Tab-separated table of C-alpha atoms and ligand atoms in Angstrom:
chain	number	residue	atom	x	y	z
A	1	LYS	CA	37.073	-51.389	3.942
A	2	ILE	CA	39.164	-48.796	2.637
A	3	LEU	CA	36.490	-46.244	3.435
A	4	LEU	CA	36.345	-47.291	7.065
A	5	ALA	CA	40.036	-47.243	7.487
A	6	SER	CA	40.211	-43.761	6.233
A	7	ILE	CA	37.701	-42.666	8.749
A	8	CYS	CA	39.532	-44.622	11.515
A	9	VAL	CA	42.852	-43.037	10.553
A	10	GLY	CA	40.924	-39.519	10.304
A	11	LEU	CA	39.775	-39.742	13.688
A	12	VAL	CA	43.056	-40.797	15.140
A	13	ALA	CA	44.827	-37.733	13.544
A	14	VAL	CA	42.037	-35.441	14.978
A	15	ARG	CA	42.654	-37.082	18.308
A	16	TRP	CA	46.513	-36.555	18.171
A	17	THR	CA	46.374	-33.016	16.612
A	18	ALA	CA	43.122	-31.631	18.958
A	19	PRO	CA	44.589	-29.400	21.701
A	20	THR	CA	44.269	-30.765	25.145
A	21	PHE	CA	42.899	-28.448	28.069
A	22	ASP	CA	45.884	-27.723	30.577
A	23	ALA	CA	44.389	-26.418	33.797
A	24	GLU	CA	47.836	-24.813	34.876
A	25	SER	CA	47.234	-22.184	31.998
A	26	LEU	CA	44.855	-20.619	34.039
A	27	SER	CA	46.507	-20.507	37.292
A	28	GLY	CA	47.348	-16.319	37.929
A	29	ALA	CA	45.232	-15.701	34.495
A	30	ARG	CA	43.682	-12.528	34.501
A	31	VAL	CA	40.067	-12.936	33.425
A	32	LEU	CA	36.914	-10.525	33.380
A	33	VAL	CA	33.598	-12.373	33.370
A	34	THR	CA	30.327	-10.290	32.793
A	35	GLY	CA	26.782	-11.414	33.760
A	36	ALA	CA	28.685	-13.358	36.617
A	37	SER	CA	26.273	-12.897	39.636
A	38	THR	CA	23.772	-15.700	38.492
A	39	GLY	CA	23.487	-18.424	36.173
A	40	ILE	CA	26.195	-19.898	33.858
A	41	GLY	CA	28.141	-16.571	34.325
A	42	GLU	CA	28.293	-17.345	38.271
A	43	GLN	CA	29.257	-20.878	37.562
A	44	ILE	CA	32.097	-19.838	35.015
A	45	ALA	CA	33.407	-17.425	37.616
A	46	TYR	CA	33.334	-20.507	39.975
A	47	HIS	CA	35.482	-22.825	37.513
A	48	TYR	CA	38.307	-20.122	37.078
A	49	ALA	CA	38.536	-19.531	40.808
A	50	ARG	CA	38.829	-23.450	41.184
A	51	PHE	CA	41.805	-23.274	38.456
A	52	GLY	CA	43.441	-20.258	40.488
A	53	ALA	CA	42.615	-17.418	38.256
A	54	ARG	CA	42.122	-13.652	39.189
A	55	ILE	CA	39.085	-12.701	38.487
A	56	VAL	CA	37.030	-9.822	37.993
A	57	ILE	CA	33.180	-10.136	37.874
A	58	THR	CA	30.365	-8.010	36.700
A	59	ALA	CA	26.398	-7.564	36.736
A	60	ARG	CA	24.449	-4.982	38.168
A	61	ARG	CA	23.420	-6.288	41.706
A	62	GLU	CA	26.371	-5.616	43.718
A	63	LYS	CA	25.402	-6.997	46.776
A	64	VAL	CA	24.992	-10.683	45.049
A	65	LEU	CA	28.365	-9.830	43.232
A	66	GLN	CA	29.988	-9.635	46.755
A	67	GLN	CA	29.013	-12.941	47.765
A	68	VAL	CA	29.721	-14.507	44.572
A	69	ALA	CA	33.426	-13.032	44.698
A	70	GLU	CA	33.669	-14.221	48.481
A	71	LYS	CA	32.861	-17.715	47.113
A	72	CYS	CA	35.440	-17.566	44.083
A	73	MET	CA	38.156	-16.830	47.019
A	74	SER	CA	36.768	-19.505	49.074
A	75	LEU	CA	37.032	-21.879	45.940
A	76	GLY	CA	40.828	-20.873	45.291
A	77	ALA	CA	40.838	-17.797	43.330
A	78	GLN	CA	43.987	-15.699	43.521
A	79	GLU	CA	41.988	-12.598	43.607
A	80	ALA	CA	38.159	-11.676	42.720
A	81	LEU	CA	37.478	-8.319	42.685
A	82	TYR	CA	33.590	-7.257	41.443
A	83	VAL	CA	31.953	-4.229	39.891
A	84	ALA	CA	28.538	-3.134	39.409
A	85	ALA	CA	27.671	-2.325	36.012
A	86	ASP	CA	24.305	-1.781	33.837
A	87	MET	CA	25.339	-2.739	30.265
A	88	GLY	CA	22.401	-0.831	29.061
A	89	ASN	CA	23.921	2.098	29.889
A	90	GLU	CA	26.397	3.505	27.154
A	91	LEU	CA	29.361	4.188	29.693
A	92	ASP	CA	29.556	1.227	32.050
A	93	PRO	CA	31.116	-1.088	29.433
A	94	ASP	CA	34.114	0.970	29.037
A	95	LYS	CA	34.062	1.592	33.079
A	96	VAL	CA	34.077	-2.334	33.254
A	97	VAL	CA	36.798	-2.776	30.893
A	98	ASP	CA	38.822	-0.268	32.499
A	99	PHE	CA	38.584	-1.297	36.038
A	100	ALA	CA	39.941	-4.797	35.259
A	101	LEU	CA	42.585	-3.791	32.999
A	102	GLU	CA	43.568	-1.570	36.111
A	103	LYS	CA	42.846	-3.910	38.862
A	104	LEU	CA	44.600	-7.007	37.206
A	105	GLY	CA	47.124	-5.138	34.978
A	106	GLY	CA	45.954	-6.528	31.634
A	107	LEU	CA	43.439	-9.508	30.678
A	108	ASP	CA	44.133	-12.730	29.521
A	109	TYR	CA	40.386	-13.657	29.081
A	110	MET	CA	37.291	-12.081	28.764
A	111	VAL	CA	34.210	-13.810	29.061
A	112	LEU	CA	31.003	-12.001	27.590
A	113	ASN	CA	28.089	-13.735	28.775
A	114	HIS	CA	25.401	-11.081	30.381
A	115	ILE	CA	22.016	-10.745	28.780
A	116	GLY	CA	19.253	-8.501	29.775
A	117	PRO	CA	15.761	-10.055	30.697
A	118	SER	CA	13.228	-10.596	27.816
A	119	PRO	CA	9.772	-11.770	27.911
A	120	PHE	CA	9.328	-15.298	26.730
A	121	SER	CA	6.104	-14.816	24.381
A	122	MET	CA	4.778	-13.832	20.903
A	123	TRP	CA	6.459	-10.813	19.483
A	124	ASN	CA	3.951	-7.943	20.566
A	125	GLY	CA	5.557	-5.086	18.412
A	126	ASP	CA	7.564	-3.808	21.227
A	127	VAL	CA	10.388	-2.262	19.148
A	128	GLU	CA	11.863	-0.051	21.977
A	129	HIS	CA	12.213	-3.183	23.961
A	130	VAL	CA	14.511	-4.851	20.999
A	131	ARG	CA	16.515	-1.797	21.116
A	132	TRP	CA	16.874	-2.020	24.312
A	133	LEU	CA	18.338	-5.186	24.317
A	134	MET	CA	20.416	-4.825	21.375
A	135	LYS	CA	22.152	-2.235	23.596
A	136	VAL	CA	22.744	-4.643	26.632
A	137	ASN	CA	22.990	-8.321	24.492
A	138	PHE	CA	25.030	-6.750	21.584
A	139	PHE	CA	26.440	-3.246	21.406
A	140	SER	CA	28.124	-3.499	25.104
A	141	TYR	CA	29.743	-6.615	23.584
A	142	ILE	CA	31.157	-5.285	21.041
A	143	GLN	CA	32.118	-1.645	22.959
A	144	MET	CA	33.885	-4.149	25.559
A	145	ALA	CA	35.738	-6.372	22.651
A	146	TRP	CA	37.091	-3.190	21.159
A	147	LYS	CA	38.153	-1.621	24.582
A	148	SER	CA	40.059	-4.994	25.879
A	149	LEU	CA	41.613	-6.044	22.284
A	150	GLU	CA	44.887	-4.072	22.983
A	151	SER	CA	45.443	-5.768	26.099
A	152	LEU	CA	44.437	-9.095	24.899
A	153	GLU	CA	46.848	-8.948	21.780
A	154	ARG	CA	49.899	-7.952	24.182
A	155	SER	CA	48.946	-11.063	26.398
A	156	LYS	CA	48.135	-13.608	23.241
A	157	GLY	CA	44.476	-13.846	25.124
A	158	SER	CA	40.876	-14.763	24.212
A	159	LEU	CA	37.867	-13.147	23.834
A	160	VAL	CA	34.941	-15.848	24.706
A	161	ILE	CA	31.194	-14.968	23.732
A	162	VAL	CA	28.645	-16.834	25.343
A	163	SER	CA	26.045	-17.327	22.617
A	164	SER	CA	23.024	-19.637	21.821
A	165	LEU	CA	21.631	-22.406	19.070
A	166	LEU	CA	19.062	-19.562	18.861
A	167	GLY	CA	21.936	-17.795	17.255
A	168	LYS	CA	22.096	-20.228	14.743
A	169	MET	CA	18.557	-20.902	14.177
A	170	THR	CA	14.877	-19.405	14.743
A	171	SER	CA	12.618	-20.213	17.432
A	172	PRO	CA	9.011	-18.936	18.214
A	173	PHE	CA	8.602	-16.372	21.306
A	174	VAL	CA	12.177	-15.016	21.435
A	175	ALA	CA	12.283	-12.670	18.682
A	176	PRO	CA	14.305	-9.896	20.482
A	177	TYR	CA	16.429	-12.478	22.298
A	178	THR	CA	17.658	-14.343	19.064
A	179	SER	CA	18.249	-11.226	17.183
A	180	THR	CA	20.695	-10.211	19.219
A	181	LYS	CA	22.304	-13.723	19.577
A	182	SER	CA	22.162	-13.585	15.889
A	183	ALA	CA	23.949	-10.354	15.587
A	184	LEU	CA	26.882	-11.429	18.079
A	185	ASN	CA	27.426	-14.472	16.079
A	186	GLY	CA	27.838	-12.271	12.838
A	187	PHE	CA	30.049	-9.695	14.220
A	188	PHE	CA	32.263	-12.077	16.031
A	189	GLY	CA	32.178	-14.234	13.370
A	190	SER	CA	33.626	-11.792	11.182
A	191	LEU	CA	35.725	-10.257	13.572
A	192	HIS	CA	37.272	-13.794	13.825
A	193	HIS	CA	38.249	-13.791	10.173
A	194	GLU	CA	39.765	-10.293	10.222
A	195	LEU	CA	42.015	-11.261	13.793
A	196	SER	CA	42.903	-14.364	12.000
A	197	MET	CA	44.039	-12.590	8.671
A	198	LYS	CA	46.006	-9.923	10.759
A	199	LYS	CA	47.587	-12.803	12.403
A	200	SER	CA	46.593	-11.009	15.393
A	201	ASN	CA	47.222	-12.995	18.850
A	202	VAL	CA	43.495	-12.915	20.000
A	203	SER	CA	41.279	-15.842	19.344
A	204	ILE	CA	37.836	-15.743	19.862
A	205	THR	CA	35.821	-18.837	20.857
A	206	LEU	CA	31.932	-18.612	20.121
A	207	CYS	CA	29.684	-20.468	22.591
A	208	THR	CA	26.728	-22.198	20.920
A	209	LEU	CA	24.250	-23.538	23.939
A	210	GLY	CA	21.222	-25.481	24.379
A	211	LEU	CA	18.716	-25.206	26.944
A	212	ILE	CA	20.662	-24.928	30.495
A	213	ASP	CA	18.882	-25.243	33.648
A	214	THR	CA	19.604	-21.721	34.920
A	215	GLU	CA	16.808	-20.232	37.377
A	216	ALA	CA	15.904	-17.453	34.500
A	217	ALA	CA	15.730	-19.658	31.844
A	218	MET	CA	13.780	-22.630	33.366
A	219	GLU	CA	11.213	-20.126	35.138
A	220	LYS	CA	10.372	-19.154	31.449
A	221	VAL	CA	10.467	-22.682	29.756
A	222	ARG	CA	9.608	-25.406	32.460
A	223	GLU	CA	5.919	-25.675	31.719
A	224	ILE	CA	5.749	-25.546	28.187
A	225	THR	CA	8.377	-27.525	26.552
A	226	SER	CA	9.760	-31.195	26.754
A	227	VAL	CA	13.470	-30.055	25.567
A	228	PRO	CA	15.788	-31.269	27.812
A	229	ALA	CA	17.498	-28.945	30.052
A	230	TYR	CA	21.718	-29.299	30.741
A	231	PRO	CA	23.504	-28.251	34.032
A	232	ALA	CA	24.545	-24.825	34.387
A	233	SER	CA	28.045	-25.848	35.985
A	234	GLU	CA	28.957	-28.261	33.026
A	235	ALA	CA	27.931	-25.656	30.476
A	236	ALA	CA	30.136	-23.133	32.129
A	237	LEU	CA	33.321	-25.588	32.330
A	238	ASN	CA	33.005	-26.587	28.455
A	239	ILE	CA	33.186	-22.545	27.881
A	240	VAL	CA	36.142	-22.081	30.164
A	241	THR	CA	38.047	-25.274	28.514
A	242	ALA	CA	37.097	-24.062	25.249
A	243	GLY	CA	38.545	-20.721	25.794
A	244	ALA	CA	41.555	-21.938	27.111
A	245	MET	CA	42.118	-24.376	24.194
A	246	ARG	CA	41.801	-20.990	21.812
A	247	GLN	CA	38.722	-23.126	20.203
A	248	ALA	CA	37.063	-21.018	17.655
A	249	GLU	CA	33.652	-22.746	18.647
A	250	VAL	CA	32.219	-25.147	21.483
A	251	PHE	CA	28.554	-26.714	21.173
A	252	TYR	CA	26.986	-27.536	24.448
A	253	PRO	CA	25.149	-30.061	24.685
A	254	TRP	CA	27.023	-31.494	21.746
A	255	THR	CA	23.336	-32.362	20.330
A	256	THR	CA	23.266	-28.399	19.336
A	257	TYR	CA	25.629	-29.224	16.514
A	258	VAL	CA	23.588	-32.049	15.327
A	259	VAL	CA	20.632	-29.498	15.031
A	260	THR	CA	22.297	-26.668	13.368
A	261	ILE	CA	23.501	-29.085	10.716
A	262	SER	CA	20.204	-30.760	10.381
A	263	LYS	CA	17.987	-27.531	10.229
A	264	ASP	CA	19.628	-26.507	7.057
A	265	TRP	CA	19.159	-30.012	5.738
A	266	PHE	CA	15.977	-30.770	6.908
A	267	PRO	CA	14.110	-27.445	6.945
A	268	SER	CA	10.190	-28.409	7.114
A	269	LEU	CA	11.061	-31.281	9.426
A	270	THR	CA	12.944	-28.968	11.801
A	271	ASP	CA	10.266	-26.193	11.463
A	272	TYR	CA	7.469	-28.800	12.591
A	273	ILE	CA	9.842	-30.030	15.636
A	274	ILE	CA	10.516	-26.668	16.654
A	275	GLN	CA	6.681	-25.768	16.713
A	276	ASN	CA	5.798	-28.979	18.573
A	277	THR	CA	8.083	-28.908	21.348
A	278	TYR	CA	6.050	-26.053	22.931
A	279	LYS	CA	2.510	-26.464	24.366
A	280	TYR	CA	0.587	-23.852	22.775
A	281	ASN	CA	-2.876	-22.907	22.349
A	282	PRO	CA	-4.142	-19.876	20.224
B	1	NDP	P1	20.998	-15.168	33.593
B	1	NDP	O1	19.555	-14.612	33.358
B	1	NDP	O2	20.695	-16.148	34.718
B	1	NDP	O3	21.977	-14.200	33.959
B	1	NDP	C1	22.145	-13.160	33.308
B	1	NDP	C2	23.312	-12.344	34.005
B	1	NDP	O4	23.378	-10.931	33.141
B	1	NDP	C3	22.826	-12.073	35.556
B	1	NDP	O5	24.263	-12.205	36.212
B	1	NDP	C4	22.410	-10.752	35.204
B	1	NDP	O6	22.771	-9.783	36.654
B	1	NDP	C5	23.310	-10.143	34.197
B	1	NDP	N1	22.611	-8.802	33.634
B	1	NDP	C6	21.318	-8.670	33.682
B	1	NDP	N2	20.831	-7.698	32.972
B	1	NDP	C7	22.296	-6.822	32.939
B	1	NDP	C8	22.240	-5.645	32.719
B	1	NDP	N3	21.346	-4.583	32.151
B	1	NDP	N4	23.541	-5.411	32.422
B	1	NDP	C9	24.571	-6.039	33.117
B	1	NDP	N5	24.309	-7.196	33.409
B	1	NDP	C10	23.092	-7.698	33.388
B	1	NDP	O7	21.276	-16.001	32.242
B	1	NDP	P2	21.526	-17.369	31.749
B	1	NDP	O8	22.899	-17.749	32.918
B	1	NDP	O9	20.659	-18.605	31.580
B	1	NDP	O10	22.492	-17.178	30.527
B	1	NDP	C11	23.848	-16.763	30.540
B	1	NDP	C12	24.323	-16.719	29.091
B	1	NDP	O11	24.112	-18.103	28.222
B	1	NDP	C13	23.808	-16.091	28.030
B	1	NDP	O12	24.409	-15.164	27.118
B	1	NDP	C14	22.605	-16.405	27.217
B	1	NDP	O13	22.091	-16.017	26.240
B	1	NDP	C15	23.316	-17.784	27.066
B	1	NDP	N6	22.463	-18.911	26.819
B	1	NDP	C16	21.766	-19.402	28.010
B	1	NDP	C17	20.965	-20.603	27.797
B	1	NDP	C18	19.890	-21.013	28.913
B	1	NDP	O14	19.137	-22.032	28.679
B	1	NDP	N7	20.210	-20.549	30.209
B	1	NDP	C19	20.754	-21.055	26.433
B	1	NDP	C20	21.810	-20.750	25.353
B	1	NDP	C21	22.530	-19.650	25.594
B	1	NDP	P3	22.247	-8.833	37.320
B	1	NDP	O15	20.715	-9.340	37.475
B	1	NDP	O16	22.675	-8.567	38.767
B	1	NDP	O17	22.530	-7.632	36.486
């Protein structure tokens, strides 16, 4: 009985002390979203738009960005600008942050979400591809984070890093991709400590996502896995609200949290399950 009572008290305390999402806080917020031409990034831009934010979006395809920016305006964004950039090009990450700082007069949120395309297949020894993917999925993130830090410090802003369950655990067919996500988790986990120890104003939110139903993800796994895919719009909303509440981590769907714990408790069972979620005939 004492144990049960303690658990109840604990749950009530967590509920009372947990931050709540204030939609108003995003009205007029100055936001930069990367990888916003499609998929989760596009949905993130639309949610910020509905909350009345001022948005800069980026990706490589200018024409698509223009359409997303127009839709953002129709959904309620106070401002929606776009800048085309290739994160595999060393100058572009800085160019994008400079553009956002100049056009918006500073930043309150920077959501780093883009990824370069990578094959879903057995590792074939293509080291050059991993090197390039690291540039796009990792080095551009840390370059942009550094470039925006001063402005985020002034605005008591937030850095939101879109990562993956595959940054916390390994899986077949995605060695290059999972390397970049693990690198992100390591780097921004460390930066989170340092900012906190420096009593910085900047919060970091690390987002751990499971399989999400974007076209890019589904075209790779649709035929070969039974893992359920979750809606991109809901994933995006979780990312936006977690950033606004300055949460250190968010897991979507919540089962990804259970998986990150159970993989350490039951490693062999987890390996067995992972390897058997894919149809594979050698
Ligand atoms: P998509 O492939 O749908 O979108 C990727 C975005 O990045 C696009 O806007 C693309 O636009 C842009 N992009 C691609 N290459 C470059 C480049 N070289 N320079 C700049 N921008 C580029 O990805 P998702 O929406 O599926 O994923 C979004 C995030 O969510 C990623 O960080 C991913 O790791 C994470 N995630 C996704 C999961 C899923 O199942 N979908 C699961 C777990 C995590 P363009 O082609 O115009 O450049």
